[in-house]
Amino acid sequence: AQKVTQAQTEISVVEKEDVTLDCVYETRDTTYYLFWYKQPPSGELVFLIRRNSFDEQNEISGRYSWNFQKSTSSFNFTITASQVVDSAVYFCALSDWSRDDKIIFGKGTRLHILP
Amino acid sequence: GAGVSQSPSNKVTEKGKDVELRCDPISGHTALYWYRQSLGQGLEFLIYFQGNSAPDKSGLPSDRFSAERTGGSVSTLTIQRTQQEDSAVYLCASSLAVGAGARDEQYFGPGTRLTVT
């Protein structure tokens, strides 16, 4: 069965601190895709990244970085030097190759960046 | 270009009434998805359209829920005999999905907040 677990329900950090959002997934497929989405207070989900299961290279995009480890079925997201604008709910998600019609989302982590 | 739009943005309805929620996907996107976001429940997949057909309707919570898509574009999600537990934000997304389904990046609309009183 597919499952995405975001154990951290809510995190608060002071601006400029680094913060890591955890994501652990379960799937029987050997080919799958992982995603992170951001939902700011405005409510609209914003795509951040998509990785396929064959590519375990870590990715960095500005202050954002992602650590994909198949050995631990994790796809963690780190924000470096956090800013107040990073405050949002962040969702990790999984899409199996065999079920190309749906994405399974985690319950999300609400991130508060305090000024 | 224009993103995914949804209407209405807010809907308050009385228990037992029917409601229709509308989604206009990004032009040219063949795949369209409906999700429900309830308080504390995260995002729940409801249904997916590839063109006008929905290969999998198993995500719909009950037979009171139905969805259709005509002309490969606009989709409507209909909830009959609404119940209080139907209160949620209903999100629509679209993607290019040319042979790749949900693996393509999904672009989300702003959602419709449904409140059943």
PDB file of C-alpha atoms in Angstrom:
ATOM      1  CA  ALA A   1       0.000   0.000   0.000  1.00  0.00           C
ATOM      2  CA  GLN A   2       1.070   3.546  -0.588  1.00  0.00           C
ATOM      3  CA  LYS A   3       1.563   5.815   2.365  1.00  0.00           C
ATOM      4  CA  VAL A   4       3.293   9.086   3.098  1.00  0.00           C
ATOM      5  CA  THR A   5       4.096  10.044   6.676  1.00  0.00           C
ATOM      6  CA  GLN A   6       5.029  13.522   7.793  1.00  0.00           C
ATOM      7  CA  ALA A   7       5.580  13.009  11.480  1.00  0.00           C
ATOM      8  CA  GLN A   8       6.040  16.704  12.263  1.00  0.00           C
ATOM      9  CA  THR A   9       2.618  18.281  12.487  1.00  0.00           C
ATOM     10  CA  GLU A  10       3.871  21.741  13.300  1.00  0.00           C
ATOM     11  CA  ILE A  11       7.301  23.362  13.566  1.00  0.00           C
ATOM     12  CA  SER A  12       8.302  26.833  14.713  1.00  0.00           C
ATOM     13  CA  VAL A  13      11.739  28.292  14.159  1.00  0.00           C
ATOM     14  CA  VAL A  14      13.215  31.743  14.386  1.00  0.00           C
ATOM     15  CA  GLU A  15      14.019  33.499  11.149  1.00  0.00           C
ATOM     16  CA  LYS A  16      17.435  32.654   9.663  1.00  0.00           C
ATOM     17  CA  GLU A  17      17.535  29.256  11.306  1.00  0.00           C
ATOM     18  CA  ASP A  18      17.742  26.146   9.167  1.00  0.00           C
ATOM     19  CA  VAL A  19      14.829  23.725   9.339  1.00  0.00           C
ATOM     20  CA  THR A  20      14.292  20.209   8.002  1.00  0.00           C
ATOM     21  CA  LEU A  21      10.885  18.756   7.232  1.00  0.00           C
ATOM     22  CA  ASP A  22      10.752  14.988   7.361  1.00  0.00           C
ATOM     23  CA  CYS A  23       8.959  12.708   4.920  1.00  0.00           C
ATOM     24  CA  VAL A  24       8.850   8.921   5.007  1.00  0.00           C
ATOM     25  CA  TYR A  25       7.023   6.945   2.357  1.00  0.00           C
ATOM     26  CA  GLU A  26       5.852   3.396   1.736  1.00  0.00           C
ATOM     27  CA  THR A  27       5.306   1.778  -1.628  1.00  0.00           C
ATOM     28  CA  ARG A  28       5.568  -1.642  -3.227  1.00  0.00           C
ATOM     29  CA  ASP A  29       6.571  -0.215  -6.578  1.00  0.00           C
ATOM     30  CA  THR A  30      10.195   0.030  -7.566  1.00  0.00           C
ATOM     31  CA  THR A  31       9.424   2.976  -9.806  1.00  0.00           C
ATOM     32  CA  TYR A  32       7.753   5.951  -8.252  1.00  0.00           C
ATOM     33  CA  TYR A  33       7.847   9.717  -7.964  1.00  0.00           C
ATOM     34  CA  LEU A  34       8.119  11.919  -4.911  1.00  0.00           C
ATOM     35  CA  PHE A  35       6.959  15.496  -4.627  1.00  0.00           C
ATOM     36  CA  TRP A  36       6.954  18.428  -2.272  1.00  0.00           C
ATOM     37  CA  TYR A  37       4.245  21.075  -2.404  1.00  0.00           C
ATOM     38  CA  LYS A  38       3.938  24.323  -0.460  1.00  0.00           C
ATOM     39  CA  GLN A  39       0.582  25.723   0.657  1.00  0.00           C
ATOM     40  CA  PRO A  40       0.968  29.329   1.833  1.00  0.00           C
ATOM     41  CA  PRO A  41      -1.759  31.073   3.841  1.00  0.00           C
ATOM     42  CA  SER A  42      -3.425  32.078   0.562  1.00  0.00           C
ATOM     43  CA  GLY A  43      -4.340  28.402   0.164  1.00  0.00           C
ATOM     44  CA  GLU A  44      -3.045  27.643  -3.314  1.00  0.00           C
ATOM     45  CA  LEU A  45      -0.729  24.637  -3.546  1.00  0.00           C
ATOM     46  CA  VAL A  46       2.582  25.371  -5.189  1.00  0.00           C
ATOM     47  CA  PHE A  47       4.746  22.671  -6.728  1.00  0.00           C
ATOM     48  CA  LEU A  48       8.324  22.656  -5.398  1.00  0.00           C
ATOM     49  CA  ILE A  49      10.009  19.530  -6.679  1.00  0.00           C
ATOM     50  CA  ARG A  50       9.503  16.118  -8.300  1.00  0.00           C
ATOM     51  CA  ARG A  51      12.065  13.298  -8.074  1.00  0.00           C
ATOM     52  CA  ASN A  52      11.904   9.830  -9.567  1.00  0.00           C
ATOM     53  CA  SER A  53      13.019   6.738  -7.711  1.00  0.00           C
ATOM     54  CA  PHE A  54      16.038   6.207  -9.947  1.00  0.00           C
ATOM     55  CA  ASP A  55      17.601   9.527  -9.103  1.00  0.00           C
ATOM     56  CA  GLU A  56      18.955   9.666  -5.580  1.00  0.00           C
ATOM     57  CA  GLN A  57      21.066  12.725  -6.100  1.00  0.00           C
ATOM     58  CA  ASN A  58      20.335  15.437  -3.625  1.00  0.00           C
ATOM     59  CA  GLU A  59      18.984  18.607  -5.116  1.00  0.00           C
ATOM     60  CA  ILE A  60      19.557  22.197  -4.146  1.00  0.00           C
ATOM     61  CA  SER A  61      17.516  25.138  -5.338  1.00  0.00           C
ATOM     62  CA  GLY A  62      18.507  28.369  -3.674  1.00  0.00           C
ATOM     63  CA  ARG A  63      17.755  28.032   0.025  1.00  0.00           C
ATOM     64  CA  TYR A  64      15.851  24.769  -0.538  1.00  0.00           C
ATOM     65  CA  SER A  65      17.446  21.344  -0.616  1.00  0.00           C
ATOM     66  CA  TRP A  66      16.101  17.814  -0.718  1.00  0.00           C
ATOM     67  CA  ASN A  67      17.696  14.634   0.603  1.00  0.00           C
ATOM     68  CA  PHE A  68      16.329  11.464  -1.026  1.00  0.00           C
ATOM     69  CA  GLN A  69      17.421   8.210   0.613  1.00  0.00           C
ATOM     70  CA  LYS A  70      15.871   5.002  -0.719  1.00  0.00           C
ATOM     71  CA  SER A  71      17.526   2.965   2.039  1.00  0.00           C
ATOM     72  CA  THR A  72      15.373   4.703   4.637  1.00  0.00           C
ATOM     73  CA  SER A  73      12.448   5.547   2.316  1.00  0.00           C
ATOM     74  CA  SER A  74      12.829   9.190   3.138  1.00  0.00           C
ATOM     75  CA  PHE A  75      12.644  12.383   1.148  1.00  0.00           C
ATOM     76  CA  ASN A  76      13.449  15.198   3.555  1.00  0.00           C
ATOM     77  CA  PHE A  77      13.279  18.888   2.756  1.00  0.00           C
ATOM     78  CA  THR A  78      15.599  21.490   4.273  1.00  0.00           C
ATOM     79  CA  ILE A  79      15.175  25.241   4.196  1.00  0.00           C
ATOM     80  CA  THR A  80      18.399  27.089   4.905  1.00  0.00           C
ATOM     81  CA  ALA A  81      18.374  30.558   6.449  1.00  0.00           C
ATOM     82  CA  SER A  82      14.596  30.517   6.788  1.00  0.00           C
ATOM     83  CA  GLN A  83      12.522  33.591   6.095  1.00  0.00           C
ATOM     84  CA  VAL A  84       9.091  34.646   7.295  1.00  0.00           C
ATOM     85  CA  VAL A  85       7.754  34.106   3.759  1.00  0.00           C
ATOM     86  CA  ASP A  86       8.577  30.427   4.121  1.00  0.00           C
ATOM     87  CA  SER A  87       5.740  30.104   6.625  1.00  0.00           C
ATOM     88  CA  ALA A  88       3.297  27.659   5.086  1.00  0.00           C
ATOM     89  CA  VAL A  89       2.062  24.096   5.185  1.00  0.00           C
ATOM     90  CA  TYR A  90       4.366  21.767   3.292  1.00  0.00           C
ATOM     91  CA  PHE A  91       3.121  18.525   1.799  1.00  0.00           C
ATOM     92  CA  CYS A  92       5.183  15.540   0.741  1.00  0.00           C
ATOM     93  CA  ALA A  93       3.561  13.254  -1.834  1.00  0.00           C
ATOM     94  CA  LEU A  94       4.079   9.975  -3.684  1.00  0.00           C
ATOM     95  CA  SER A  95       2.958   8.709  -7.078  1.00  0.00           C
ATOM     96  CA  ASP A  96       3.498   5.097  -8.090  1.00  0.00           C
ATOM     97  CA  TRP A  97       4.380   4.229 -11.668  1.00  0.00           C
ATOM     98  CA  SER A  98       1.670   1.580 -11.647  1.00  0.00           C
ATOM     99  CA  ARG A  99      -0.965   4.090 -10.535  1.00  0.00           C
ATOM    100  CA  ASP A 100      -0.262   6.989 -12.790  1.00  0.00           C
ATOM    101  CA  ASP A 101      -3.571   8.641 -12.026  1.00  0.00           C
ATOM    102  CA  LYS A 102      -3.177   9.732  -8.445  1.00  0.00           C
ATOM    103  CA  ILE A 103      -0.860  11.263  -5.899  1.00  0.00           C
ATOM    104  CA  ILE A 104      -0.910  10.262  -2.255  1.00  0.00           C
ATOM    105  CA  PHE A 105      -0.202  13.182   0.038  1.00  0.00           C
ATOM    106  CA  GLY A 106       1.085  13.253   3.573  1.00  0.00           C
ATOM    107  CA  LYS A 107      -0.897  15.193   6.144  1.00  0.00           C
ATOM    108  CA  GLY A 108       1.472  18.125   5.883  1.00  0.00           C
ATOM    109  CA  THR A 109       3.774  20.004   8.223  1.00  0.00           C
ATOM    110  CA  ARG A 110       2.807  23.514   9.264  1.00  0.00           C
ATOM    111  CA  LEU A 111       5.929  25.646   9.407  1.00  0.00           C
ATOM    112  CA  HIS A 112       6.007  28.907  11.334  1.00  0.00           C
ATOM    113  CA  ILE A 113       8.968  31.184  10.795  1.00  0.00           C
ATOM    114  CA  LEU A 114       9.092  33.680  13.640  1.00  0.00           C
ATOM    115  CA  PRO A 115      10.587  37.119  13.029  1.00  0.00           C
TER     116      PRO A 115
ATOM    117  CA  GLY B   1      -1.009  32.452 -18.833  1.00  0.00           C
ATOM    118  CA  ALA B   2      -4.139  31.756 -16.846  1.00  0.00           C
ATOM    119  CA  GLY B   3      -3.922  29.190 -14.102  1.00  0.00           C
ATOM    120  CA  VAL B   4      -6.510  26.757 -12.839  1.00  0.00           C
ATOM    121  CA  SER B   5      -9.661  28.537 -11.766  1.00  0.00           C
ATOM    122  CA  GLN B   6     -12.438  27.298  -9.527  1.00  0.00           C
ATOM    123  CA  SER B   7     -15.860  28.616  -8.736  1.00  0.00           C
ATOM    124  CA  PRO B   8     -17.382  29.507  -6.455  1.00  0.00           C
ATOM    125  CA  SER B   9     -14.587  30.388  -4.087  1.00  0.00           C
ATOM    126  CA  ASN B  10     -16.911  29.950  -1.146  1.00  0.00           C
ATOM    127  CA  LYS B  11     -20.183  28.101  -0.848  1.00  0.00           C
ATOM    128  CA  VAL B  12     -22.432  27.836   2.165  1.00  0.00           C
ATOM    129  CA  THR B  13     -25.295  25.428   1.807  1.00  0.00           C
ATOM    130  CA  GLU B  14     -27.887  23.814   3.992  1.00  0.00           C
ATOM    131  CA  LYS B  15     -27.674  20.156   4.830  1.00  0.00           C
ATOM    132  CA  GLY B  16     -29.557  18.100   2.278  1.00  0.00           C
ATOM    133  CA  LYS B  17     -29.102  20.487  -0.630  1.00  0.00           C
ATOM    134  CA  ASP B  18     -27.134  19.670  -3.775  1.00  0.00           C
ATOM    135  CA  VAL B  19     -24.063  21.673  -4.769  1.00  0.00           C
ATOM    136  CA  GLU B  20     -21.996  21.950  -7.924  1.00  0.00           C
ATOM    137  CA  LEU B  21     -18.368  22.960  -7.909  1.00  0.00           C
ATOM    138  CA  ARG B  22     -16.641  24.002 -11.083  1.00  0.00           C
ATOM    139  CA  CYS B  23     -13.061  23.722 -12.275  1.00  0.00           C
ATOM    140  CA  ASP B  24     -11.467  25.330 -15.322  1.00  0.00           C
ATOM    141  CA  PRO B  25      -8.099  23.709 -15.975  1.00  0.00           C
ATOM    142  CA  ILE B  26      -5.152  25.291 -17.693  1.00  0.00           C
ATOM    143  CA  SER B  27      -5.718  25.331 -21.434  1.00  0.00           C
ATOM    144  CA  GLY B  28      -4.131  22.309 -23.073  1.00  0.00           C
ATOM    145  CA  HIS B  29      -3.917  20.243 -19.904  1.00  0.00           C
ATOM    146  CA  THR B  30      -5.480  16.851 -20.543  1.00  0.00           C
ATOM    147  CA  ALA B  31      -5.472  15.581 -16.971  1.00  0.00           C
ATOM    148  CA  LEU B  32      -7.694  16.996 -14.249  1.00  0.00           C
ATOM    149  CA  TYR B  33      -7.846  16.019 -10.590  1.00  0.00           C
ATOM    150  CA  TRP B  34     -10.195  16.696  -7.718  1.00  0.00           C
ATOM    151  CA  TYR B  35      -9.002  16.626  -4.110  1.00  0.00           C
ATOM    152  CA  ARG B  36     -10.650  17.372  -0.800  1.00  0.00           C
ATOM    153  CA  GLN B  37      -8.863  19.049   2.069  1.00  0.00           C
ATOM    154  CA  SER B  38     -10.626  18.713   5.385  1.00  0.00           C
ATOM    155  CA  LEU B  39      -9.397  20.258   8.604  1.00  0.00           C
ATOM    156  CA  GLY B  40      -6.676  18.047   9.993  1.00  0.00           C
ATOM    157  CA  GLN B  41      -7.114  15.441   7.250  1.00  0.00           C
ATOM    158  CA  GLY B  42      -4.610  16.551   4.670  1.00  0.00           C
ATOM    159  CA  LEU B  43      -5.310  16.156   0.996  1.00  0.00           C
ATOM    160  CA  GLU B  44      -7.607  13.357  -0.094  1.00  0.00           C
ATOM    161  CA  PHE B  45      -7.671  12.280  -3.738  1.00  0.00           C
ATOM    162  CA  LEU B  46     -11.204  12.071  -5.124  1.00  0.00           C
ATOM    163  CA  ILE B  47     -11.106  11.494  -8.866  1.00  0.00           C
ATOM    164  CA  TYR B  48      -8.950  11.902 -11.927  1.00  0.00           C
ATOM    165  CA  PHE B  49      -9.895  12.607 -15.544  1.00  0.00           C
ATOM    166  CA  GLN B  50      -7.772  11.880 -18.571  1.00  0.00           C
ATOM    167  CA  GLY B  51      -9.619  13.770 -21.260  1.00  0.00           C
ATOM    168  CA  ASN B  52     -13.295  13.215 -20.564  1.00  0.00           C
ATOM    169  CA  SER B  53     -12.984   9.802 -18.993  1.00  0.00           C
ATOM    170  CA  ALA B  54     -12.378   8.932 -15.372  1.00  0.00           C
ATOM    171  CA  PRO B  55     -10.594   5.590 -15.126  1.00  0.00           C
ATOM    172  CA  ASP B  56     -10.819   5.458 -11.358  1.00  0.00           C
ATOM    173  CA  LYS B  57     -13.784   6.673  -9.330  1.00  0.00           C
ATOM    174  CA  SER B  58     -12.901   4.737  -6.194  1.00  0.00           C
ATOM    175  CA  GLY B  59     -11.715   7.845  -4.372  1.00  0.00           C
ATOM    176  CA  LEU B  60     -15.177   9.387  -4.292  1.00  0.00           C
ATOM    177  CA  PRO B  61     -16.330   9.188  -0.644  1.00  0.00           C
ATOM    178  CA  SER B  62     -19.884   8.052  -1.379  1.00  0.00           C
ATOM    179  CA  ASP B  63     -22.427   7.707  -4.161  1.00  0.00           C
ATOM    180  CA  ARG B  64     -23.608  11.227  -3.334  1.00  0.00           C
ATOM    181  CA  PHE B  65     -20.467  12.458  -5.083  1.00  0.00           C
ATOM    182  CA  SER B  66     -20.148  12.522  -8.842  1.00  0.00           C
ATOM    183  CA  ALA B  67     -17.984  14.343 -11.322  1.00  0.00           C
ATOM    184  CA  GLU B  68     -18.004  14.934 -15.017  1.00  0.00           C
ATOM    185  CA  ARG B  69     -15.838  16.593 -17.576  1.00  0.00           C
ATOM    186  CA  THR B  70     -17.016  17.641 -20.988  1.00  0.00           C
ATOM    187  CA  GLY B  71     -15.036  18.708 -24.000  1.00  0.00           C
ATOM    188  CA  GLY B  72     -11.837  17.749 -22.256  1.00  0.00           C
ATOM    189  CA  SER B  73     -11.903  21.011 -20.359  1.00  0.00           C
ATOM    190  CA  VAL B  74     -14.269  22.183 -17.630  1.00  0.00           C
ATOM    191  CA  SER B  75     -15.170  19.764 -14.876  1.00  0.00           C
ATOM    192  CA  THR B  76     -17.948  19.846 -12.316  1.00  0.00           C
ATOM    193  CA  LEU B  77     -18.004  18.031  -9.017  1.00  0.00           C
ATOM    194  CA  THR B  78     -21.536  17.487  -7.740  1.00  0.00           C
ATOM    195  CA  ILE B  79     -22.428  16.607  -4.192  1.00  0.00           C
ATOM    196  CA  GLN B  80     -26.015  15.541  -3.662  1.00  0.00           C
ATOM    197  CA  ARG B  81     -27.857  15.734  -0.358  1.00  0.00           C
ATOM    198  CA  THR B  82     -24.921  17.426   1.329  1.00  0.00           C
ATOM    199  CA  GLN B  83     -23.962  16.438   4.844  1.00  0.00           C
ATOM    200  CA  GLN B  84     -21.987  18.393   7.415  1.00  0.00           C
ATOM    201  CA  GLU B  85     -19.028  16.069   6.993  1.00  0.00           C
ATOM    202  CA  ASP B  86     -18.789  17.238   3.383  1.00  0.00           C
ATOM    203  CA  SER B  87     -17.547  20.608   4.644  1.00  0.00           C
ATOM    204  CA  ALA B  88     -14.028  21.030   3.290  1.00  0.00           C
ATOM    205  CA  VAL B  89     -11.950  22.833   0.722  1.00  0.00           C
ATOM    206  CA  TYR B  90     -12.294  21.166  -2.654  1.00  0.00           C
ATOM    207  CA  LEU B  91      -9.198  21.567  -4.769  1.00  0.00           C
ATOM    208  CA  CYS B  92      -8.849  21.020  -8.473  1.00  0.00           C
ATOM    209  CA  ALA B  93      -5.565  20.490 -10.294  1.00  0.00           C
ATOM    210  CA  SER B  94      -4.554  19.956 -13.886  1.00  0.00           C
ATOM    211  CA  SER B  95      -1.483  18.633 -15.622  1.00  0.00           C
ATOM    212  CA  LEU B  96      -0.241  18.036 -19.124  1.00  0.00           C
ATOM    213  CA  ALA B  97      -0.269  14.289 -18.436  1.00  0.00           C
ATOM    214  CA  VAL B  98       0.673  13.219 -21.903  1.00  0.00           C
ATOM    215  CA  GLY B  99       1.060   9.556 -21.118  1.00  0.00           C
ATOM    216  CA  ALA B 100       2.433  10.258 -17.679  1.00  0.00           C
ATOM    217  CA  GLY B 101      -0.571  10.904 -15.475  1.00  0.00           C
ATOM    218  CA  ALA B 102       0.067  12.150 -11.999  1.00  0.00           C
ATOM    219  CA  ARG B 103       3.776  12.081 -12.514  1.00  0.00           C
ATOM    220  CA  ASP B 104       3.483  15.354 -14.322  1.00  0.00           C
ATOM    221  CA  GLU B 105       3.528  18.495 -12.279  1.00  0.00           C
ATOM    222  CA  GLN B 106       0.041  19.326 -11.106  1.00  0.00           C
ATOM    223  CA  TYR B 107      -1.067  22.928 -11.030  1.00  0.00           C
ATOM    224  CA  PHE B 108      -3.652  23.611  -8.379  1.00  0.00           C
ATOM    225  CA  GLY B 109      -6.526  26.035  -8.316  1.00  0.00           C
ATOM    226  CA  PRO B 110      -7.407  28.205  -5.320  1.00  0.00           C
ATOM    227  CA  GLY B 111     -10.105  25.819  -4.147  1.00  0.00           C
ATOM    228  CA  THR B 112     -13.753  26.075  -3.213  1.00  0.00           C
ATOM    229  CA  ARG B 113     -14.492  26.273   0.484  1.00  0.00           C
ATOM    230  CA  LEU B 114     -17.722  24.396   1.112  1.00  0.00           C
ATOM    231  CA  THR B 115     -19.571  24.821   4.376  1.00  0.00           C
ATOM    232  CA  VAL B 116     -22.615  22.705   5.048  1.00  0.00           C
ATOM    233  CA  THR B 117     -24.773  24.063   7.851  1.00  0.00           C
TER     234      THR B 117
END
